[in-house]
mmCIF file of C-alpha atoms and ligand atoms in Angstrom:
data_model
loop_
_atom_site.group_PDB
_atom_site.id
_atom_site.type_symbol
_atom_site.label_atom_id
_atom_site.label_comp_id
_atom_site.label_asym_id
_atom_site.label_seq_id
_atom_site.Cartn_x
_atom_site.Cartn_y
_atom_site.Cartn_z
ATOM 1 C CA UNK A 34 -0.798 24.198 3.165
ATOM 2 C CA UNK A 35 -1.617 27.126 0.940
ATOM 3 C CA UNK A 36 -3.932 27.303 -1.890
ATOM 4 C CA UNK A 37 -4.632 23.131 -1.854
ATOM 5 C CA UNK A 38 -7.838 21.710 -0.903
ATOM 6 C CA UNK A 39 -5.965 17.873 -1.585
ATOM 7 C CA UNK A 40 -3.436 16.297 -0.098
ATOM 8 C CA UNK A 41 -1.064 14.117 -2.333
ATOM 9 C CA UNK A 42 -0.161 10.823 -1.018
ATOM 10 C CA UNK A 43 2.278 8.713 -1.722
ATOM 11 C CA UNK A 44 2.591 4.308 -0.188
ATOM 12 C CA UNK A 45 5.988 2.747 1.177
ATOM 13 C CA UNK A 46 5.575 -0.585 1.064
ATOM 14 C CA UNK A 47 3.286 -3.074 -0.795
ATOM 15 C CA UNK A 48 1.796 -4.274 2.603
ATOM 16 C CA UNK A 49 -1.464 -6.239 2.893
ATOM 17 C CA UNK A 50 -3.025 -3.151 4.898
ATOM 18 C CA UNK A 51 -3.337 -1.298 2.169
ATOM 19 C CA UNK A 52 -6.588 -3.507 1.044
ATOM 20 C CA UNK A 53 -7.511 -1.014 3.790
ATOM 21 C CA UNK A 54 -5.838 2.132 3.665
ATOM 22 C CA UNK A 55 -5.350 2.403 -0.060
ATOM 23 C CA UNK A 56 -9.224 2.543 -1.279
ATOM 24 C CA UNK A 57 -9.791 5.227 2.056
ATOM 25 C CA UNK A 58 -6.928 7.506 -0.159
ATOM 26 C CA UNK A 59 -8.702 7.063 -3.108
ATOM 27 C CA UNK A 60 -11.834 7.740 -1.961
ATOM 28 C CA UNK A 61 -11.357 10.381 0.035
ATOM 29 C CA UNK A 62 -12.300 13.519 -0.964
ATOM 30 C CA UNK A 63 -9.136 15.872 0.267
ATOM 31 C CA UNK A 64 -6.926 12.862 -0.841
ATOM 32 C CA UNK A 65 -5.481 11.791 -4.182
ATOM 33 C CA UNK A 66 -3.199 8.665 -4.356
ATOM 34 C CA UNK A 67 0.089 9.542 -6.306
ATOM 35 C CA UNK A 68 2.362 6.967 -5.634
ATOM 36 C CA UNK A 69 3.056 3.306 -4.556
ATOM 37 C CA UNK A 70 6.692 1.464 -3.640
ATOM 38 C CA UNK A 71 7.867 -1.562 -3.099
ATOM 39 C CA UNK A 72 11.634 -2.851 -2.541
ATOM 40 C CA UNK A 73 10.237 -6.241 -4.485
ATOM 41 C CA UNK A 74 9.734 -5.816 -8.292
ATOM 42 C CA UNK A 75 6.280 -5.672 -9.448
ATOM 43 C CA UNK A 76 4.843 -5.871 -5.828
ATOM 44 C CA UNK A 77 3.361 -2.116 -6.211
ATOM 45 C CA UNK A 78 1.845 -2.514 -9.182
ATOM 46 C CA UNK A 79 0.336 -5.847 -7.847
ATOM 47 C CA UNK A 80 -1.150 -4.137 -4.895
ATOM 48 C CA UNK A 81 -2.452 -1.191 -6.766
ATOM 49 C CA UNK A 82 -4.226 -3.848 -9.348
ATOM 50 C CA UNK A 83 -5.746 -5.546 -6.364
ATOM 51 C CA UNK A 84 -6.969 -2.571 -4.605
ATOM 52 C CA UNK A 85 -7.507 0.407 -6.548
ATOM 53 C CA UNK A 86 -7.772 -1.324 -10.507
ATOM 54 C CA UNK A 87 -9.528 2.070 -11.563
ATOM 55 C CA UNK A 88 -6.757 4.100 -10.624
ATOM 56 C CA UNK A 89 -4.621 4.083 -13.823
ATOM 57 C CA UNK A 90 -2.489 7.174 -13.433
ATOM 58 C CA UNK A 91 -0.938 6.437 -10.367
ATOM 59 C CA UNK A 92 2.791 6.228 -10.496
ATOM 60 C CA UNK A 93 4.197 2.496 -9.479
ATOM 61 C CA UNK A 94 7.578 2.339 -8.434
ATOM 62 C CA UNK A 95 10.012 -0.593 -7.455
ATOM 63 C CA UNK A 96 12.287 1.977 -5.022
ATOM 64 C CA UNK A 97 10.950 4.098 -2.187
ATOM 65 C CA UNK A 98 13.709 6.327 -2.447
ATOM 66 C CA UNK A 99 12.533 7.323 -5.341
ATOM 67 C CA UNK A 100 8.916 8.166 -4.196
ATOM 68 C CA UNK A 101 10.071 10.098 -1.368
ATOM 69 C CA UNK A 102 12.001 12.395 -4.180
ATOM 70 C CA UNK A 103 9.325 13.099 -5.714
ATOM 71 C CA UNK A 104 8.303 16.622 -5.035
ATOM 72 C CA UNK A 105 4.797 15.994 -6.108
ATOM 73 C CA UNK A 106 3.964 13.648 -2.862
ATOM 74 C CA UNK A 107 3.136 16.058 0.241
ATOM 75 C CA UNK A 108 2.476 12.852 2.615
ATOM 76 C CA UNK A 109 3.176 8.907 3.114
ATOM 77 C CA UNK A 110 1.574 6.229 4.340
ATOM 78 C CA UNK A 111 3.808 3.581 6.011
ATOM 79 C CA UNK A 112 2.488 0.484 6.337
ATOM 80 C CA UNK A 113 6.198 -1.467 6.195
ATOM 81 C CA UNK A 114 6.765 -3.989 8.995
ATOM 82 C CA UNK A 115 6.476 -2.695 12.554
ATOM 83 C CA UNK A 116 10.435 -2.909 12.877
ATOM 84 C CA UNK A 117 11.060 -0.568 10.112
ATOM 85 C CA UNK A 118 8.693 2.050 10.749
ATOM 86 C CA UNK A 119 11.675 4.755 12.470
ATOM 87 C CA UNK A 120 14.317 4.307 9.885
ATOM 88 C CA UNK A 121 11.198 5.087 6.975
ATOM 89 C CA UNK A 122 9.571 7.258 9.015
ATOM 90 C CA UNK A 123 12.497 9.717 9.352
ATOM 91 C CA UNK A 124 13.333 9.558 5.616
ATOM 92 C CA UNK A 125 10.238 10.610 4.553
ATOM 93 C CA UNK A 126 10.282 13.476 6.700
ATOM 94 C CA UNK A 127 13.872 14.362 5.826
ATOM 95 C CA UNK A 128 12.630 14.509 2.744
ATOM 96 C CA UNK A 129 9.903 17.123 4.118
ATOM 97 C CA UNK A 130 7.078 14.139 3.983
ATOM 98 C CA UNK A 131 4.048 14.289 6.221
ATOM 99 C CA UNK A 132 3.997 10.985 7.609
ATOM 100 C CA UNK A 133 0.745 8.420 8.354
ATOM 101 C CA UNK A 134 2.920 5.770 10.547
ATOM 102 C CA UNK A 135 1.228 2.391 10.674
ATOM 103 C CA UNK A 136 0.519 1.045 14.722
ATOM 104 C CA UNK A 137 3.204 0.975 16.269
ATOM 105 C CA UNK A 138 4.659 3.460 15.592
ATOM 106 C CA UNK A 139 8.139 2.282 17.030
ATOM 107 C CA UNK A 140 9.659 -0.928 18.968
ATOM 108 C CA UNK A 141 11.371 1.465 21.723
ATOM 109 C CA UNK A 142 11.130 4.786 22.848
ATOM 110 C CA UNK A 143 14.284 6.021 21.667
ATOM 111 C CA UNK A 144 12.761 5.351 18.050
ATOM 112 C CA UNK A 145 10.104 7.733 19.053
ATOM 113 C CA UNK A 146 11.774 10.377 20.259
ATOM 114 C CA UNK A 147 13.816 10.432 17.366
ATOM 115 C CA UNK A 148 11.021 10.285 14.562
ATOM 116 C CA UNK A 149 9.425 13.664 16.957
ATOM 117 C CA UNK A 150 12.669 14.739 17.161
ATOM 118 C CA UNK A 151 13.118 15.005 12.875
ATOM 119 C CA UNK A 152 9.557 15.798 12.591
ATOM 120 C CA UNK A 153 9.781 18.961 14.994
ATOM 121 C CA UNK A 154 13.212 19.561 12.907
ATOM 122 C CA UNK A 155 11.600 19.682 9.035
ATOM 123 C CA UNK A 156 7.812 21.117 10.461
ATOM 124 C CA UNK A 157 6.159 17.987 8.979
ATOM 125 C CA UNK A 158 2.879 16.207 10.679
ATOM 126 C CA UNK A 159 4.100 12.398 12.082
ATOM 127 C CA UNK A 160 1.147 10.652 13.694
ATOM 128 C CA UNK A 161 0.773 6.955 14.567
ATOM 129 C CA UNK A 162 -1.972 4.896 12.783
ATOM 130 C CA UNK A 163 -4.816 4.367 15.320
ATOM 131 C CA UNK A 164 -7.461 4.360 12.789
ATOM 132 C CA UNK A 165 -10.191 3.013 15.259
ATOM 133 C CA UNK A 166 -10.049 6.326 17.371
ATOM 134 C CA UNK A 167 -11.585 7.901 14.409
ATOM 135 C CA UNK A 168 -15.027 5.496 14.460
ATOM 136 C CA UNK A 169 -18.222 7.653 15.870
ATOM 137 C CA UNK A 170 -18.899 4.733 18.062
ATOM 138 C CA UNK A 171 -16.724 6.014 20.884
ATOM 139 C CA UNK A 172 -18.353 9.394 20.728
ATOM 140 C CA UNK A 173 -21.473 7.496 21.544
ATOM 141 C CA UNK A 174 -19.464 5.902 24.544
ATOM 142 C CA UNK A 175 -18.172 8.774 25.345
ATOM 143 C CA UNK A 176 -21.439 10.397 25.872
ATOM 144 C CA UNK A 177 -22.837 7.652 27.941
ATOM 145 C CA UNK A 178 -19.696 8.095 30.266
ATOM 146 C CA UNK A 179 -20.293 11.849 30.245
ATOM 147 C CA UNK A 180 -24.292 11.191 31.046
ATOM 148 C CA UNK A 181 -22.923 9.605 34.310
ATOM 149 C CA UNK A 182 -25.148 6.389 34.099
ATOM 150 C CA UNK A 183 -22.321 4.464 34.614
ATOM 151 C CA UNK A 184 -20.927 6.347 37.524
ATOM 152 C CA UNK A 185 -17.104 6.461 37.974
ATOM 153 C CA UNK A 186 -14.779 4.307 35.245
ATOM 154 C CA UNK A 187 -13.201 1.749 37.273
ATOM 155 C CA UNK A 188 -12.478 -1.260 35.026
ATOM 156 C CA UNK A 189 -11.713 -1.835 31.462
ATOM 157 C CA UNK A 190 -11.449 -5.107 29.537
ATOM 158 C CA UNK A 191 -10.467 -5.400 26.065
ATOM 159 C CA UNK A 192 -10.132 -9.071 24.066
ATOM 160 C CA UNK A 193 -8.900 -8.688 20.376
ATOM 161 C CA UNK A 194 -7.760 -12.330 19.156
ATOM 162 C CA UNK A 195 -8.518 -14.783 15.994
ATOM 163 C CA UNK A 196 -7.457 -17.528 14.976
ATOM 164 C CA UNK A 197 -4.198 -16.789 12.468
ATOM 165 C CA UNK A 198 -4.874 -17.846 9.323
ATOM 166 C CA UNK A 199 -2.022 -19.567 7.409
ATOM 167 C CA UNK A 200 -1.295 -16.785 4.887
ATOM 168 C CA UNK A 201 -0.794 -13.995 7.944
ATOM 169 C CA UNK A 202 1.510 -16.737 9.974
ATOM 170 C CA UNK A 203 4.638 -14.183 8.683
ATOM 171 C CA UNK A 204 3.270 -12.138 12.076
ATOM 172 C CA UNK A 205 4.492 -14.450 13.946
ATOM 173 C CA UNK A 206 7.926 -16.233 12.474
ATOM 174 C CA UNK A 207 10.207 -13.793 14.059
ATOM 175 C CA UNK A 208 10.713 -12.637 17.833
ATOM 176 C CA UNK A 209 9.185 -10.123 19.718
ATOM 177 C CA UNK A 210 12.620 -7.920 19.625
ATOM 178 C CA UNK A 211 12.455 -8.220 15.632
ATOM 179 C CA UNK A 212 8.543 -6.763 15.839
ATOM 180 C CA UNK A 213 6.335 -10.178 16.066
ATOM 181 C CA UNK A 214 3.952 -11.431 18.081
ATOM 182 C CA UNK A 215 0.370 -10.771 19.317
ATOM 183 C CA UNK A 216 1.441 -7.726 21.479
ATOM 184 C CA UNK A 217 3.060 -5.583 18.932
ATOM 185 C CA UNK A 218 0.739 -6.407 16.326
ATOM 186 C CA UNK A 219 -2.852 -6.393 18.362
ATOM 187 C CA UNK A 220 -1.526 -5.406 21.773
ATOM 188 C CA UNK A 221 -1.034 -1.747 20.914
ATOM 189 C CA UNK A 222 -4.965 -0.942 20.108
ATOM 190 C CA UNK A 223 -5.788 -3.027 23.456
ATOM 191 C CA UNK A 224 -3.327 -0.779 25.282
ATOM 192 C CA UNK A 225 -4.641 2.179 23.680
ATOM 193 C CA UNK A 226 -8.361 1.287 24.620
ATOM 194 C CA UNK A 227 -7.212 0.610 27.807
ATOM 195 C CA UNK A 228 -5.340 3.971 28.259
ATOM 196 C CA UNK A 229 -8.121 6.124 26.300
ATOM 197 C CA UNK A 230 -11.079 4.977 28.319
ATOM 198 C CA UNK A 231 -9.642 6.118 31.517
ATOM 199 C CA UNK A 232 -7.649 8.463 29.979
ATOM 200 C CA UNK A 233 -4.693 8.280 31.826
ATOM 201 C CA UNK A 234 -1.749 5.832 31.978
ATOM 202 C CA UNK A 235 -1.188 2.496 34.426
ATOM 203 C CA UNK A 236 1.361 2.862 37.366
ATOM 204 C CA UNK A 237 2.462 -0.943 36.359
ATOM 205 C CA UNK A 238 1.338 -4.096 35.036
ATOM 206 C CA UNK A 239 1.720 -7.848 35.328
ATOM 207 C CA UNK A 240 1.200 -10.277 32.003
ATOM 208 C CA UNK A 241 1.826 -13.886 30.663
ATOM 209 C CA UNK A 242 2.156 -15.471 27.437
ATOM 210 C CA UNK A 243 2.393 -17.999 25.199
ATOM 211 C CA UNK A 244 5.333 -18.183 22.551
ATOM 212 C CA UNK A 245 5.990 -20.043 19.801
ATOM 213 C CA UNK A 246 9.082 -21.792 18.604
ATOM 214 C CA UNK A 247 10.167 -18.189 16.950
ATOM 215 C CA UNK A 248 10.002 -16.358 20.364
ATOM 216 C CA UNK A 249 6.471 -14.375 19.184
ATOM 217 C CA UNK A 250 3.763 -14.240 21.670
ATOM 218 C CA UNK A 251 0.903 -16.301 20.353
ATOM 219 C CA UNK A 252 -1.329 -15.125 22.963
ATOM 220 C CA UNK A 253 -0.849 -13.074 25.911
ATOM 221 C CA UNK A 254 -3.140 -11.345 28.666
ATOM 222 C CA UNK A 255 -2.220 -9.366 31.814
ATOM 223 C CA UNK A 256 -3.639 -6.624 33.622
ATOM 224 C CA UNK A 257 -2.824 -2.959 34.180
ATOM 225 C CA UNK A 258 -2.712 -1.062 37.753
ATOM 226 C CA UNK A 259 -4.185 2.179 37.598
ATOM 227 C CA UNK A 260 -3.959 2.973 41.073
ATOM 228 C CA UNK A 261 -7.123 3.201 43.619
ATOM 229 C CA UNK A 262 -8.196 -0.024 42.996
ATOM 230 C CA UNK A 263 -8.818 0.847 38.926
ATOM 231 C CA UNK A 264 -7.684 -1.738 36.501
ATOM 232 C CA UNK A 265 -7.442 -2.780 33.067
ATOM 233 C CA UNK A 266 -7.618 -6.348 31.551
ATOM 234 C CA UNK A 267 -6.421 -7.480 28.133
ATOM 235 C CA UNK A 268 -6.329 -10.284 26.149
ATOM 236 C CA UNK A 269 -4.999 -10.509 22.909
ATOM 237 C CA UNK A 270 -4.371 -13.898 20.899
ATOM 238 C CA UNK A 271 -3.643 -15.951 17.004
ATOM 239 C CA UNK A 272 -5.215 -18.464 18.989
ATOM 240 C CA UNK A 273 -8.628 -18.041 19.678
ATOM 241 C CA UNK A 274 -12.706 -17.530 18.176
ATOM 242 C CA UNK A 275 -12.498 -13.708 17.090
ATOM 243 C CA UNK A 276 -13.224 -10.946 19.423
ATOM 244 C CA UNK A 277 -12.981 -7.643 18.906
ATOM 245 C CA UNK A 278 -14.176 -5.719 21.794
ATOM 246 C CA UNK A 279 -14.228 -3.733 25.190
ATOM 247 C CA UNK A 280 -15.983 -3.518 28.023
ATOM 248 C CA UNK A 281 -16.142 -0.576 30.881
ATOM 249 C CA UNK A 282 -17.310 -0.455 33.797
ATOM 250 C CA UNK A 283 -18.372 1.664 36.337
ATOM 251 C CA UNK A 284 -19.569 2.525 40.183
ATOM 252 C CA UNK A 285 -22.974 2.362 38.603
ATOM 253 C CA UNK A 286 -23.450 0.384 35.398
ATOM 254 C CA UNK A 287 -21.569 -0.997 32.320
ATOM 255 C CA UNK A 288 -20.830 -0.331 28.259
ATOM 256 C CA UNK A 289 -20.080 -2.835 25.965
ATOM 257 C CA UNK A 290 -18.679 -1.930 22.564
ATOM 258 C CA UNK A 291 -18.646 -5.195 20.191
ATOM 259 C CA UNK A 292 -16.509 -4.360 17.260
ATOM 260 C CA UNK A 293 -14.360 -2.185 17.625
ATOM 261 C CA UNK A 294 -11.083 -3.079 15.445
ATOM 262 C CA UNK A 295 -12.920 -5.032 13.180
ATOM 263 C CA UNK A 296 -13.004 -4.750 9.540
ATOM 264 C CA UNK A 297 -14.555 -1.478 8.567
ATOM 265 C CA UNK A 298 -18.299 -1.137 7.833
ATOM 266 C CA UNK A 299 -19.451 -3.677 10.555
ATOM 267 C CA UNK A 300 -22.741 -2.577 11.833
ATOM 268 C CA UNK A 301 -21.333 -1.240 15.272
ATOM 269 C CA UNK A 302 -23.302 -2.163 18.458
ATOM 270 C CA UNK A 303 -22.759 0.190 21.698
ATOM 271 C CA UNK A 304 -25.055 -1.847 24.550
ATOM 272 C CA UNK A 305 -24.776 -0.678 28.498
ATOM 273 C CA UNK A 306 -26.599 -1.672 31.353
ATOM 274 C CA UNK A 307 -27.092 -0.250 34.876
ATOM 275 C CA UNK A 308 -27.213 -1.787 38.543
ATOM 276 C CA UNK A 309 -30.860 -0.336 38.984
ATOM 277 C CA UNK A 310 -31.922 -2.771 36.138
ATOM 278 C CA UNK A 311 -31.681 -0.878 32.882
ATOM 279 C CA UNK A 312 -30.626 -2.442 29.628
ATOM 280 C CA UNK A 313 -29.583 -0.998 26.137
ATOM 281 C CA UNK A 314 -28.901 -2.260 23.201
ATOM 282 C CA UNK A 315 -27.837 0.767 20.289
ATOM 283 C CA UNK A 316 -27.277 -0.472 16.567
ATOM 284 C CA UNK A 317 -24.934 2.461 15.665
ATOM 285 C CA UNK A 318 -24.757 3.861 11.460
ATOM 286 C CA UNK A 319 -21.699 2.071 9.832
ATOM 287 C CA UNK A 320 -18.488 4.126 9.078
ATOM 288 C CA UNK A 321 -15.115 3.500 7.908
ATOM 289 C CA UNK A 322 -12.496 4.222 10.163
ATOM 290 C CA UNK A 323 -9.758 4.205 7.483
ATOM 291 C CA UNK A 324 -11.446 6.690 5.473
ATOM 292 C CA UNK A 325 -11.829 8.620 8.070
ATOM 293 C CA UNK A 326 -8.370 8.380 9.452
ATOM 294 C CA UNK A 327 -7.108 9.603 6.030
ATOM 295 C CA UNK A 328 -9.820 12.794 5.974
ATOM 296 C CA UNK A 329 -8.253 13.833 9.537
ATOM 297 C CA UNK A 330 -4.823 13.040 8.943
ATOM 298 C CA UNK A 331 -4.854 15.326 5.356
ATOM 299 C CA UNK A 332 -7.405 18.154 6.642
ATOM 300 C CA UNK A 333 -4.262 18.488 9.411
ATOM 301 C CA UNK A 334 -1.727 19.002 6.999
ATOM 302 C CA UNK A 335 -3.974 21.140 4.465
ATOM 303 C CA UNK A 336 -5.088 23.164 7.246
ATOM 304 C CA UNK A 337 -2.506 23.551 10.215
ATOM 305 C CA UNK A 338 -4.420 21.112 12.812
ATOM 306 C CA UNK A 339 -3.235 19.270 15.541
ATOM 307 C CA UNK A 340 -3.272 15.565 14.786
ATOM 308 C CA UNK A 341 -5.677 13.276 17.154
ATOM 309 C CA UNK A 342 -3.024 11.303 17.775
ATOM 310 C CA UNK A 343 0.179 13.065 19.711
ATOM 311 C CA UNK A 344 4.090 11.747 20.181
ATOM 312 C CA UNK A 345 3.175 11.639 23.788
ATOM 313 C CA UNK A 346 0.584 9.436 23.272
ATOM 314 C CA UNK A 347 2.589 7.625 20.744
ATOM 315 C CA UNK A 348 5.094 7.344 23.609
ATOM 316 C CA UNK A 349 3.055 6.005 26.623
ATOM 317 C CA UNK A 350 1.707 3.494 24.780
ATOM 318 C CA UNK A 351 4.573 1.970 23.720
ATOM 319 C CA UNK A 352 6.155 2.451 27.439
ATOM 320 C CA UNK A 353 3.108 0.346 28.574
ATOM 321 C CA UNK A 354 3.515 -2.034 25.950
ATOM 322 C CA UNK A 355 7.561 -2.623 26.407
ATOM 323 C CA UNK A 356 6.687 -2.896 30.033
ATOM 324 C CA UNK A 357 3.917 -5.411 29.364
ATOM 325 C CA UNK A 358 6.445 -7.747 27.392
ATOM 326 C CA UNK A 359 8.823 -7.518 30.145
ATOM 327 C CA UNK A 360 6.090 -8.631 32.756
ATOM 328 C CA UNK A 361 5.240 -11.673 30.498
ATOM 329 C CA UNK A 362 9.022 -12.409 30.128
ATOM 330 C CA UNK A 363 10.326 -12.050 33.278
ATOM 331 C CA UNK A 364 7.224 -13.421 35.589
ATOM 332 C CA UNK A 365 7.401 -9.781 37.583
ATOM 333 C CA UNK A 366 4.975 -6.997 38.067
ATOM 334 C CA UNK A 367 6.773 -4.046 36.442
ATOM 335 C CA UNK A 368 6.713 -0.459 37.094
ATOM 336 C CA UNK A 369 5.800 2.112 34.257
HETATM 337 N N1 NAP B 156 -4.481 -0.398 10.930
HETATM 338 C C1 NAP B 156 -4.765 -1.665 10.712
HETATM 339 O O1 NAP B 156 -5.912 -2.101 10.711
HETATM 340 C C2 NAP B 156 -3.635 -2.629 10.445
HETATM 341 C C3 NAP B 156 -3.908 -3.917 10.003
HETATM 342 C C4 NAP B 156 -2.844 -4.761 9.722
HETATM 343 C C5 NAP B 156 -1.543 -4.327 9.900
HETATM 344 N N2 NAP B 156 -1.304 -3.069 10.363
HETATM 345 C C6 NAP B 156 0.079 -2.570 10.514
HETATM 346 O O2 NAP B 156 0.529 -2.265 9.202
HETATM 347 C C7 NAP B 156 1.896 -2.623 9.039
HETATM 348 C C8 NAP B 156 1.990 -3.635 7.904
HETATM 349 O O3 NAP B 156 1.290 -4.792 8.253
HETATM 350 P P1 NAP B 156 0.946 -5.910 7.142
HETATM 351 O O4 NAP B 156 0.390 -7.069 7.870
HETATM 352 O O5 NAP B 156 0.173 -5.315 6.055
HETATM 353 O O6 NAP B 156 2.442 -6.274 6.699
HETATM 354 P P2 NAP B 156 3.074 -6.965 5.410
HETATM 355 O O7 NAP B 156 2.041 -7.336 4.408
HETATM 356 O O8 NAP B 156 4.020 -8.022 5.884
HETATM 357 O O9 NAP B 156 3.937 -5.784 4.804
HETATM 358 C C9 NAP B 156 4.981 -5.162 5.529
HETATM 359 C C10 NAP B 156 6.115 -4.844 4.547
HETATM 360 O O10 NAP B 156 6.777 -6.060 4.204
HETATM 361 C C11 NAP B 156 7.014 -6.125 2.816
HETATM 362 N N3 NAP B 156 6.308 -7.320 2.298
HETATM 363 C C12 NAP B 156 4.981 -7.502 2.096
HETATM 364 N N4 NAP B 156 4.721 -8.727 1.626
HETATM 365 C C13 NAP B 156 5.911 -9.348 1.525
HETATM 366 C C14 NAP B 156 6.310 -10.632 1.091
HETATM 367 N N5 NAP B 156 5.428 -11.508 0.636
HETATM 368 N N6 NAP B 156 7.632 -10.921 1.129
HETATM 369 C C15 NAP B 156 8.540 -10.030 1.553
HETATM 370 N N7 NAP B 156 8.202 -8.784 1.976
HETATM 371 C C16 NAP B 156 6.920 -8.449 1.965
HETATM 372 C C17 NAP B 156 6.434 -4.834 2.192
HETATM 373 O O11 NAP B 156 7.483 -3.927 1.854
HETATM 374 P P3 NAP B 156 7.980 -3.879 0.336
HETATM 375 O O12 NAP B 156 6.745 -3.747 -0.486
HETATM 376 O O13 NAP B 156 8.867 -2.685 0.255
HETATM 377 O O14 NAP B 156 8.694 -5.170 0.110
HETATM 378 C C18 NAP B 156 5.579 -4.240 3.265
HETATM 379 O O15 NAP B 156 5.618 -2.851 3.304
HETATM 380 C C19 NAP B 156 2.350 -3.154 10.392
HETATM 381 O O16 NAP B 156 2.958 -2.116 11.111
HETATM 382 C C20 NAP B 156 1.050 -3.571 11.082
HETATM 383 O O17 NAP B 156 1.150 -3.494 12.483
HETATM 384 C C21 NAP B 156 -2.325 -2.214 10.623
#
């Protein structure tokens, strides 16, 4: 964008996530915090008093039409419920809005291709919410993969679960086709992991779950085929001691990273070991992977970058996820 070194932001939706997301907009330094909405009177203004009391000049508005007519927001953040992100998604950018789409970004992959297809049509930035990608952590894994200690990549694990506390039980009142359940709310980062680490996508995948008298998936666990004898294994669940953490390993040796979509600022710890006896242990600096998911998303608007984060990307993992639910539905391996 010419001749603006900040990127004006506007909220759609006075979702609980923004006790993360709206402090990293504030804070950031090529960020400023216009605008919050919310379809329930005098939710905005509630959230913005809870999260960002200091910010007294931003506008609070009970319609999110109206924020997405107002020429003086260049981006959005959508945080509303996973089964609203498309229709909200392609307002905002038919309004010409850059768009910051919460994980996942869509229930199907129709709903993708049409929030790429309107974001190719008005030249706007859409990118899905992954804000752990953005934590230095994985560089350090990265670089131990690189090194070669570990030899070849052939498994990955990742366990995300907690026990659901009674306030965040709306995750799970409604069905997995209306957006609930442990899959579409936890699933997509252990997908992601899965598909990141060996940076390619599964050939199929068999699951099982657990669901509730509203048709969510409390818990639910499978395993992806990569092909060659390569696999991945998650486990996601409301139901269980918190975890938040993969595991890789390799021809030679293993990484463990313990907190990976944890609450930001948690002192990270990278450890790895090797089959000829060596054992690390690396206490990593802090960071904040929401700030730093808002510096990335607004330097690529201000500056003409390619988002982290790409439609395709956006696309295979919900392909793998959708397949996943079908697995743990049907009892079947399925093909992706
Ligand atoms: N990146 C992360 O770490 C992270 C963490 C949690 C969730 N998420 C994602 O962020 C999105 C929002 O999740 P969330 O848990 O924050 O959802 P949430 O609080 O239920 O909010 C979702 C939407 O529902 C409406 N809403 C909020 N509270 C409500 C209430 N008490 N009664 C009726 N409607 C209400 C809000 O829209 P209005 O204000 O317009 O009514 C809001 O935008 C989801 O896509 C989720 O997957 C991401």
């Amino acid at each position: 964008m010419k001749n603006q070194s900040v990127l004006r932001w506007g909220i759609l939706g006075a979702a609980r996530v923004n006790e993360r997301l709206m402090p990293a907009i504030v804070s950031s330094d090529n960020a400023k915090l216009i605008a919050i909405a919310s379809r329930r009177q005098g939710a905005a203004a509630e959230v913005l008093a809870k999260y960002a009391p200091q910010e007294t000049d931003v506008l609070v508005l009970d319609d999110p039409e109206q924020l997405l007519n107002n020429p003086d927001i260049d981006a959005v953040y959508l945080p509303m419920a996973n089964e609203e992100h498309t229709e909200w998604a392609i307002k905002a950018i038919e309004q010409g809005k850059h768009v910051l789409i919460e994980k996942p970004m869509a229930l199907n992959l129709e709903e993708i291709e049409a929030i790429e297809a309107a974001a190719i049509k008005y030249k706007v930035i859409a990118m899905e919410g992954f804000m752990y990608v953005f934590h230095p952590q994985h560089d350090a894994v990265h670089k131990l993969i690189d090194s070669g200690v570990i030899g070849e990549v052939r498994t990955v694990k990742t366990c995300f679960s907690f026990p659901m506390k009674p306030a965040r039980l709306y995750r799970i009142t409604r069905g997995i086709e209306q957006g609930g359940g442990a899959m579409w709310d936890i699933g997509p980062y252990a997908v992601h992991t899965a598909r990141k680490w060996f940076d390619s996508d599964p050939v199929s995948v068999i699951s099982m779950a657990k669901l509730n008298e509203h048709g969510a998936d409390v818990s639910l666990s499978g395993v992806l085929d990569y092909g060659d004898g390569k696999f991945a294994h998650f486990d996601m669940s409301f139901e269980r001691a918190r975890r938040s953490e993969y595991e890789i390993i390799g021809t030679l040796g293993g990484i463990k990273c313990e907190t990976v979509w944890n609450n930001p600022n948690d002192a990270p710890v990278v450890s790895w070991w090797t089959d000829a006896g060596e054992r690390h242990t690396m206490q990593l600096e802090a960071a904040n992977h929401f700030d730093l998911e808002i510096e990335h998303f607004s330097d690529c608007v201000l500056n003409g970058k390619t988002p982290a984060l790409s439609f395709s990307d956006a696309k295979a993992n919900c392909k793998t996820i959708v397949a996943a639910l079908e697995s743990a539905s049907t009892g079947n391996k399925v093909e992706i």
